[in-house]
Amino acid sequence: MAALKIPGPADTVKHLLVRQVRAIFNDSSKGEAPVVPSPHALFEPDSPIRMVHADVVAMMVGGMRALLLQMLHPAALQGVLDHSDFREDVAGRLRRTARFIAVTTYGHRDEAARTIAAVNAIHRRVTGTLPDGRPYSATEPSVLAWVHMAEATSFLDAYLAYGNPAMPAEAQDRYFEQAAVVAEMLGAAPIPRSRAEAADLMEQMRGELRGSAAAREVASFVLEGAPEQRPNRVARTLGKAALDLLPPFARTMLGLRRPGRIVLPALVGTRAMAGAVRWAFAGTR
């Protein structure tokens, strides 16, 4: 007869942490459950995109950095202002974005294709007029390219900072190649397929960016929350880590300053959180 295994304190802590993290990204009231990795996903197991996107804390930092960058593009910003309820439903937006990434990275390729098609259908309804009178559409390839590039560079930079700083250069380039698969299915163009191409494209697109008052207001909301409801300590810590990783030109355009030495406790705290979550999820699916 096999010996009875009684969970120890470490097992209890792991279970609690895993449950708390999964609750953030899955709305149980809607029957949502974690995406189970499929052997028929768009990307093979242990490939760079699956490693990067599995690092929960780095992805949260990268997601905040990406949103700050995305708001510098007038069309991306106006689409959010005109068609999103992000101020009223921050948690819901976070869950939807995280689920899209999880399904397209780990889910069956057929489910990934259906999810991308659903997003494309939503994008076709996101149209309007910019403050200067120009029309905008979320299906514009260059707008989608900026949104994609902001996410890909942010997720990878955050992973290098808080996941695996020793990730080889060739694996980083492979990450961009894999991320381009989903970007192409979403209609983005041009799409960077290496770290160098991403850096060049970001430089080329800077002329399209604007540090408007609206962009600065959204950045303040992302980092500080609404005046009547400030973010909790974890969110503030992750926000400081995201701000630290933001390119200098973006901080300037958004009227933000790099925190300097006072950010060190937040960076240490973020690194500790990342390690704790990896420890808790080790061996889980």
mmCIF file with all atom_site columns, N, CA, C and O in Angstrom, residues 236-272:
data_model
loop_
_atom_site.group_PDB
_atom_site.id
_atom_site.type_symbol
_atom_site.label_atom_id
_atom_site.label_alt_id
_atom_site.label_comp_id
_atom_site.label_asym_id
_atom_site.label_entity_id
_atom_site.label_seq_id
_atom_site.pdbx_PDB_ins_code
_atom_site.Cartn_x
_atom_site.Cartn_y
_atom_site.Cartn_z
_atom_site.occupancy
_atom_site.B_iso_or_equiv
_atom_site.pdbx_formal_charge
_atom_site.auth_seq_id
_atom_site.auth_comp_id
_atom_site.auth_asym_id
_atom_site.auth_atom_id
_atom_site.pdbx_PDB_model_num
ATOM 1   N N  . ARG A 1 236 ? 1.049  48.826 -7.625  1.00 0.00 ? 236 ARG A N  1
ATOM 2   C CA . ARG A 1 236 ? 1.971  49.968 -7.623  1.00 0.00 ? 236 ARG A CA 1
ATOM 3   C C  . ARG A 1 236 ? 3.405  49.500 -7.846  1.00 0.00 ? 236 ARG A C  1
ATOM 4   O O  . ARG A 1 236 ? 4.175  50.137 -8.565  1.00 0.00 ? 236 ARG A O  1
ATOM 5   N N  . THR A 1 237 ? 3.761  48.375 -7.229  1.00 0.00 ? 237 THR A N  1
ATOM 6   C CA . THR A 1 237 ? 5.112  47.839 -7.398  1.00 0.00 ? 237 THR A CA 1
ATOM 7   C C  . THR A 1 237 ? 5.357  47.455 -8.851  1.00 0.00 ? 237 THR A C  1
ATOM 8   O O  . THR A 1 237 ? 6.399  47.801 -9.436  1.00 0.00 ? 237 THR A O  1
ATOM 9   N N  . LEU A 1 238 ? 4.411  46.739 -9.461  1.00 0.00 ? 238 LEU A N  1
ATOM 10  C CA . LEU A 1 238 ? 4.559  46.338 -10.854 1.00 0.00 ? 238 LEU A CA 1
ATOM 11  C C  . LEU A 1 238 ? 4.578  47.552 -11.777 1.00 0.00 ? 238 LEU A C  1
ATOM 12  O O  . LEU A 1 238 ? 5.292  47.564 -12.785 1.00 0.00 ? 238 LEU A O  1
ATOM 13  N N  . GLY A 1 239 ? 3.807  48.575 -11.445 1.00 0.00 ? 239 GLY A N  1
ATOM 14  C CA . GLY A 1 239 ? 3.795  49.793 -12.242 1.00 0.00 ? 239 GLY A CA 1
ATOM 15  C C  . GLY A 1 239 ? 5.145  50.491 -12.240 1.00 0.00 ? 239 GLY A C  1
ATOM 16  O O  . GLY A 1 239 ? 5.602  50.996 -13.275 1.00 0.00 ? 239 GLY A O  1
ATOM 17  N N  . LYS A 1 240 ? 5.796  50.521 -11.094 1.00 0.00 ? 240 LYS A N  1
ATOM 18  C CA . LYS A 1 240 ? 7.126  51.134 -11.025 1.00 0.00 ? 240 LYS A CA 1
ATOM 19  C C  . LYS A 1 240 ? 8.140  50.333 -11.835 1.00 0.00 ? 240 LYS A C  1
ATOM 20  O O  . LYS A 1 240 ? 9.026  50.903 -12.490 1.00 0.00 ? 240 LYS A O  1
ATOM 21  N N  . ALA A 1 241 ? 7.993  49.005 -11.817 1.00 0.00 ? 241 ALA A N  1
ATOM 22  C CA . ALA A 1 241 ? 8.882  48.169 -12.618 1.00 0.00 ? 241 ALA A CA 1
ATOM 23  C C  . ALA A 1 241 ? 8.649  48.431 -14.105 1.00 0.00 ? 241 ALA A C  1
ATOM 24  O O  . ALA A 1 241 ? 9.605  48.478 -14.893 1.00 0.00 ? 241 ALA A O  1
ATOM 25  N N  . ALA A 1 242 ? 7.389  48.603 -14.512 1.00 0.00 ? 242 ALA A N  1
ATOM 26  C CA . ALA A 1 242 ? 7.082  48.896 -15.912 1.00 0.00 ? 242 ALA A CA 1
ATOM 27  C C  . ALA A 1 242 ? 7.636  50.255 -16.318 1.00 0.00 ? 242 ALA A C  1
ATOM 28  O O  . ALA A 1 242 ? 8.208  50.410 -17.410 1.00 0.00 ? 242 ALA A O  1
ATOM 29  N N  . LEU A 1 243 ? 7.477  51.238 -15.454 1.00 0.00 ? 243 LEU A N  1
ATOM 30  C CA . LEU A 1 243 ? 7.988  52.576 -15.735 1.00 0.00 ? 243 LEU A CA 1
ATOM 31  C C  . LEU A 1 243 ? 9.510  52.562 -15.881 1.00 0.00 ? 243 LEU A C  1
ATOM 32  O O  . LEU A 1 243 ? 10.077 53.234 -16.749 1.00 0.00 ? 243 LEU A O  1
ATOM 33  N N  . ASP A 1 244 ? 10.172 51.752 -15.069 1.00 0.00 ? 244 ASP A N  1
ATOM 34  C CA . ASP A 1 244 ? 11.635 51.644 -15.135 1.00 0.00 ? 244 ASP A CA 1
ATOM 35  C C  . ASP A 1 244 ? 12.093 51.090 -16.475 1.00 0.00 ? 244 ASP A C  1
ATOM 36  O O  . ASP A 1 244 ? 13.164 51.451 -16.969 1.00 0.00 ? 244 ASP A O  1
ATOM 37  N N  . LEU A 1 245 ? 11.286 50.203 -17.087 1.00 0.00 ? 245 LEU A N  1
ATOM 38  C CA . LEU A 1 245 ? 11.649 49.583 -18.366 1.00 0.00 ? 245 LEU A CA 1
ATOM 39  C C  . LEU A 1 245 ? 11.221 50.407 -19.583 1.00 0.00 ? 245 LEU A C  1
ATOM 40  O O  . LEU A 1 245 ? 11.598 50.095 -20.706 1.00 0.00 ? 245 LEU A O  1
ATOM 41  N N  . LEU A 1 246 ? 10.434 51.449 -19.369 1.00 0.00 ? 246 LEU A N  1
ATOM 42  C CA . LEU A 1 246 ? 9.923  52.241 -20.481 1.00 0.00 ? 246 LEU A CA 1
ATOM 43  C C  . LEU A 1 246 ? 11.072 52.988 -21.162 1.00 0.00 ? 246 LEU A C  1
ATOM 44  O O  . LEU A 1 246 ? 11.947 53.545 -20.494 1.00 0.00 ? 246 LEU A O  1
ATOM 45  N N  . PRO A 1 247 ? 11.104 53.007 -22.511 1.00 0.00 ? 247 PRO A N  1
ATOM 46  C CA . PRO A 1 247 ? 12.158 53.753 -23.212 1.00 0.00 ? 247 PRO A CA 1
ATOM 47  C C  . PRO A 1 247 ? 12.154 55.224 -22.799 1.00 0.00 ? 247 PRO A C  1
ATOM 48  O O  . PRO A 1 247 ? 11.081 55.805 -22.587 1.00 0.00 ? 247 PRO A O  1
ATOM 49  N N  . PRO A 1 248 ? 13.326 55.845 -22.696 1.00 0.00 ? 248 PRO A N  1
ATOM 50  C CA . PRO A 1 248 ? 13.388 57.249 -22.284 1.00 0.00 ? 248 PRO A CA 1
ATOM 51  C C  . PRO A 1 248 ? 12.503 58.175 -23.117 1.00 0.00 ? 248 PRO A C  1
ATOM 52  O O  . PRO A 1 248 ? 11.867 59.084 -22.575 1.00 0.00 ? 248 PRO A O  1
ATOM 53  N N  . PHE A 1 249 ? 12.434 57.969 -24.436 1.00 0.00 ? 249 PHE A N  1
ATOM 54  C CA . PHE A 1 249 ? 11.623 58.862 -25.266 1.00 0.00 ? 249 PHE A CA 1
ATOM 55  C C  . PHE A 1 249 ? 10.154 58.770 -24.872 1.00 0.00 ? 249 PHE A C  1
ATOM 56  O O  . PHE A 1 249 ? 9.424  59.769 -24.906 1.00 0.00 ? 249 PHE A O  1
ATOM 57  N N  . ALA A 1 250 ? 9.690  57.557 -24.512 1.00 0.00 ? 250 ALA A N  1
ATOM 58  C CA . ALA A 1 250 ? 8.287  57.378 -24.138 1.00 0.00 ? 250 ALA A CA 1
ATOM 59  C C  . ALA A 1 250 ? 8.000  58.047 -22.798 1.00 0.00 ? 250 ALA A C  1
ATOM 60  O O  . ALA A 1 250 ? 6.935  58.664 -22.624 1.00 0.00 ? 250 ALA A O  1
ATOM 61  N N  . ARG A 1 251 ? 8.925  57.918 -21.844 1.00 0.00 ? 251 ARG A N  1
ATOM 62  C CA . ARG A 1 251 ? 8.727  58.592 -20.557 1.00 0.00 ? 251 ARG A CA 1
ATOM 63  C C  . ARG A 1 251 ? 8.613  60.101 -20.755 1.00 0.00 ? 251 ARG A C  1
ATOM 64  O O  . ARG A 1 251 ? 7.770  60.763 -20.148 1.00 0.00 ? 251 ARG A O  1
ATOM 65  N N  . THR A 1 252 ? 9.470  60.652 -21.610 1.00 0.00 ? 252 THR A N  1
ATOM 66  C CA . THR A 1 252 ? 9.439  62.091 -21.865 1.00 0.00 ? 252 THR A CA 1
ATOM 67  C C  . THR A 1 252 ? 8.116  62.509 -22.484 1.00 0.00 ? 252 THR A C  1
ATOM 68  O O  . THR A 1 252 ? 7.495  63.493 -22.071 1.00 0.00 ? 252 THR A O  1
ATOM 69  N N  . MET A 1 253 ? 7.665  61.769 -23.481 1.00 0.00 ? 253 MET A N  1
ATOM 70  C CA . MET A 1 253 ? 6.412  62.112 -24.157 1.00 0.00 ? 253 MET A CA 1
ATOM 71  C C  . MET A 1 253 ? 5.210  62.005 -23.223 1.00 0.00 ? 253 MET A C  1
ATOM 72  O O  . MET A 1 253 ? 4.229  62.738 -23.374 1.00 0.00 ? 253 MET A O  1
ATOM 73  N N  . LEU A 1 254 ? 5.282  61.096 -22.259 1.00 0.00 ? 254 LEU A N  1
ATOM 74  C CA . LEU A 1 254 ? 4.163  60.909 -21.320 1.00 0.00 ? 254 LEU A CA 1
ATOM 75  C C  . LEU A 1 254 ? 4.310  61.758 -20.061 1.00 0.00 ? 254 LEU A C  1
ATOM 76  O O  . LEU A 1 254 ? 3.481  61.676 -19.154 1.00 0.00 ? 254 LEU A O  1
ATOM 77  N N  . GLY A 1 255 ? 5.371  62.569 -20.015 1.00 0.00 ? 255 GLY A N  1
ATOM 78  C CA . GLY A 1 255 ? 5.571  63.430 -18.855 1.00 0.00 ? 255 GLY A CA 1
ATOM 79  C C  . GLY A 1 255 ? 5.924  62.670 -17.594 1.00 0.00 ? 255 GLY A C  1
ATOM 80  O O  . GLY A 1 255 ? 5.620  63.109 -16.477 1.00 0.00 ? 255 GLY A O  1
ATOM 81  N N  . LEU A 1 256 ? 6.590  61.523 -17.767 1.00 0.00 ? 256 LEU A N  1
ATOM 82  C CA . LEU A 1 256 ? 6.959  60.681 -16.639 1.00 0.00 ? 256 LEU A CA 1
ATOM 83  C C  . LEU A 1 256 ? 8.466  60.730 -16.413 1.00 0.00 ? 256 LEU A C  1
ATOM 84  O O  . LEU A 1 256 ? 9.227  60.919 -17.351 1.00 0.00 ? 256 LEU A O  1
ATOM 85  N N  . ARG A 1 257 ? 8.847  60.555 -15.185 1.00 0.00 ? 257 ARG A N  1
ATOM 86  C CA . ARG A 1 257 ? 10.264 60.511 -14.854 1.00 0.00 ? 257 ARG A CA 1
ATOM 87  C C  . ARG A 1 257 ? 10.655 59.117 -14.403 1.00 0.00 ? 257 ARG A C  1
ATOM 88  O O  . ARG A 1 257 ? 9.872  58.427 -13.736 1.00 0.00 ? 257 ARG A O  1
ATOM 89  N N  . ARG A 1 258 ? 11.874 58.714 -14.769 1.00 0.00 ? 258 ARG A N  1
ATOM 90  C CA . ARG A 1 258 ? 12.374 57.449 -14.248 1.00 0.00 ? 258 ARG A CA 1
ATOM 91  C C  . ARG A 1 258 ? 12.543 57.616 -12.744 1.00 0.00 ? 258 ARG A C  1
ATOM 92  O O  . ARG A 1 258 ? 13.133 58.608 -12.297 1.00 0.00 ? 258 ARG A O  1
ATOM 93  N N  . PRO A 1 259 ? 12.045 56.687 -11.953 1.00 0.00 ? 259 PRO A N  1
ATOM 94  C CA . PRO A 1 259 ? 12.027 56.870 -10.500 1.00 0.00 ? 259 PRO A CA 1
ATOM 95  C C  . PRO A 1 259 ? 13.393 57.034 -9.841  1.00 0.00 ? 259 PRO A C  1
ATOM 96  O O  . PRO A 1 259 ? 13.496 57.567 -8.744  1.00 0.00 ? 259 PRO A O  1
ATOM 97  N N  . GLY A 1 260 ? 14.461 56.566 -10.453 1.00 0.00 ? 260 GLY A N  1
ATOM 98  C CA . GLY A 1 260 ? 15.777 56.675 -9.826  1.00 0.00 ? 260 GLY A CA 1
ATOM 99  C C  . GLY A 1 260 ? 15.970 55.646 -8.727  1.00 0.00 ? 260 GLY A C  1
ATOM 100 O O  . GLY A 1 260 ? 15.368 54.573 -8.741  1.00 0.00 ? 260 GLY A O  1
ATOM 101 N N  . ARG A 1 261 ? 16.779 55.983 -7.748  1.00 0.00 ? 261 ARG A N  1
ATOM 102 C CA . ARG A 1 261 ? 17.118 55.022 -6.695  1.00 0.00 ? 261 ARG A CA 1
ATOM 103 C C  . ARG A 1 261 ? 15.919 54.609 -5.853  1.00 0.00 ? 261 ARG A C  1
ATOM 104 O O  . ARG A 1 261 ? 15.894 53.504 -5.307  1.00 0.00 ? 261 ARG A O  1
ATOM 105 N N  . ILE A 1 262 ? 14.920 55.471 -5.759  1.00 0.00 ? 262 ILE A N  1
ATOM 106 C CA . ILE A 1 262 ? 13.775 55.134 -4.909  1.00 0.00 ? 262 ILE A CA 1
ATOM 107 C C  . ILE A 1 262 ? 12.976 53.962 -5.475  1.00 0.00 ? 262 ILE A C  1
ATOM 108 O O  . ILE A 1 262 ? 12.132 53.398 -4.787  1.00 0.00 ? 262 ILE A O  1
ATOM 109 N N  . VAL A 1 263 ? 13.248 53.611 -6.750  1.00 0.00 ? 263 VAL A N  1
ATOM 110 C CA . VAL A 1 263 ? 12.518 52.491 -7.350  1.00 0.00 ? 263 VAL A CA 1
ATOM 111 C C  . VAL A 1 263 ? 13.122 51.146 -6.963  1.00 0.00 ? 263 VAL A C  1
ATOM 112 O O  . VAL A 1 263 ? 12.506 50.105 -7.176  1.00 0.00 ? 263 VAL A O  1
ATOM 113 N N  . LEU A 1 264 ? 14.306 51.143 -6.379  1.00 0.00 ? 264 LEU A N  1
ATOM 114 C CA . LEU A 1 264 ? 14.989 49.876 -6.083  1.00 0.00 ? 264 LEU A CA 1
ATOM 115 C C  . LEU A 1 264 ? 14.147 48.909 -5.255  1.00 0.00 ? 264 LEU A C  1
ATOM 116 O O  . LEU A 1 264 ? 14.102 47.711 -5.574  1.00 0.00 ? 264 LEU A O  1
ATOM 117 N N  . PRO A 1 265 ? 13.472 49.357 -4.184  1.00 0.00 ? 265 PRO A N  1
ATOM 118 C CA . PRO A 1 265 ? 12.631 48.402 -3.441  1.00 0.00 ? 265 PRO A CA 1
ATOM 119 C C  . PRO A 1 265 ? 11.553 47.764 -4.312  1.00 0.00 ? 265 PRO A C  1
ATOM 120 O O  . PRO A 1 265 ? 11.246 46.570 -4.163  1.00 0.00 ? 265 PRO A O  1
ATOM 121 N N  . ALA A 1 266 ? 10.985 48.538 -5.254  1.00 0.00 ? 266 ALA A N  1
ATOM 122 C CA . ALA A 1 266 ? 9.954  47.994 -6.142  1.00 0.00 ? 266 ALA A CA 1
ATOM 123 C C  . ALA A 1 266 ? 10.555 46.952 -7.081  1.00 0.00 ? 266 ALA A C  1
ATOM 124 O O  . ALA A 1 266 ? 9.934  45.914 -7.354  1.00 0.00 ? 266 ALA A O  1
ATOM 125 N N  . LEU A 1 267 ? 11.752 47.203 -7.578  1.00 0.00 ? 267 LEU A N  1
ATOM 126 C CA . LEU A 1 267 ? 12.393 46.247 -8.484  1.00 0.00 ? 267 LEU A CA 1
ATOM 127 C C  . LEU A 1 267 ? 12.753 44.966 -7.746  1.00 0.00 ? 267 LEU A C  1
ATOM 128 O O  . LEU A 1 267 ? 12.578 43.858 -8.285  1.00 0.00 ? 267 LEU A O  1
ATOM 129 N N  . VAL A 1 268 ? 13.240 45.108 -6.527  1.00 0.00 ? 268 VAL A N  1
ATOM 130 C CA . VAL A 1 268 ? 13.548 43.927 -5.721  1.00 0.00 ? 268 VAL A CA 1
ATOM 131 C C  . VAL A 1 268 ? 12.263 43.156 -5.419  1.00 0.00 ? 268 VAL A C  1
ATOM 132 O O  . VAL A 1 268 ? 12.227 41.917 -5.487  1.00 0.00 ? 268 VAL A O  1
ATOM 133 N N  . GLY A 1 269 ? 11.203 43.890 -5.090  1.00 0.00 ? 269 GLY A N  1
ATOM 134 C CA . GLY A 1 269 ? 9.931  43.246 -4.797  1.00 0.00 ? 269 GLY A CA 1
ATOM 135 C C  . GLY A 1 269 ? 9.368  42.529 -6.011  1.00 0.00 ? 269 GLY A C  1
ATOM 136 O O  . GLY A 1 269 ? 8.821  41.422 -5.899  1.00 0.00 ? 269 GLY A O  1
ATOM 137 N N  . THR A 1 270 ? 9.493  43.127 -7.187  1.00 0.00 ? 270 THR A N  1
ATOM 138 C CA . THR A 1 270 ? 9.017  42.493 -8.417  1.00 0.00 ? 270 THR A CA 1
ATOM 139 C C  . THR A 1 270 ? 9.792  41.222 -8.700  1.00 0.00 ? 270 THR A C  1
ATOM 140 O O  . THR A 1 270 ? 9.213  40.185 -9.065  1.00 0.00 ? 270 THR A O  1
ATOM 141 N N  . ARG A 1 271 ? 11.101 41.279 -8.509  1.00 0.00 ? 271 ARG A N  1
ATOM 142 C CA . ARG A 1 271 ? 11.926 40.082 -8.736  1.00 0.00 ? 271 ARG A CA 1
ATOM 143 C C  . ARG A 1 271 ? 11.546 38.971 -7.753  1.00 0.00 ? 271 ARG A C  1
ATOM 144 O O  . ARG A 1 271 ? 11.497 37.791 -8.125  1.00 0.00 ? 271 ARG A O  1
ATOM 145 N N  . ALA A 1 272 ? 11.268 39.347 -6.525  1.00 0.00 ? 272 ALA A N  1
ATOM 146 C CA . ALA A 1 272 ? 10.869 38.352 -5.525  1.00 0.00 ? 272 ALA A CA 1
ATOM 147 C C  . ALA A 1 272 ? 9.517  37.738 -5.884  1.00 0.00 ? 272 ALA A C  1
ATOM 148 O O  . ALA A 1 272 ? 9.317  36.523 -5.762  1.00 0.00 ? 272 ALA A O  1
#
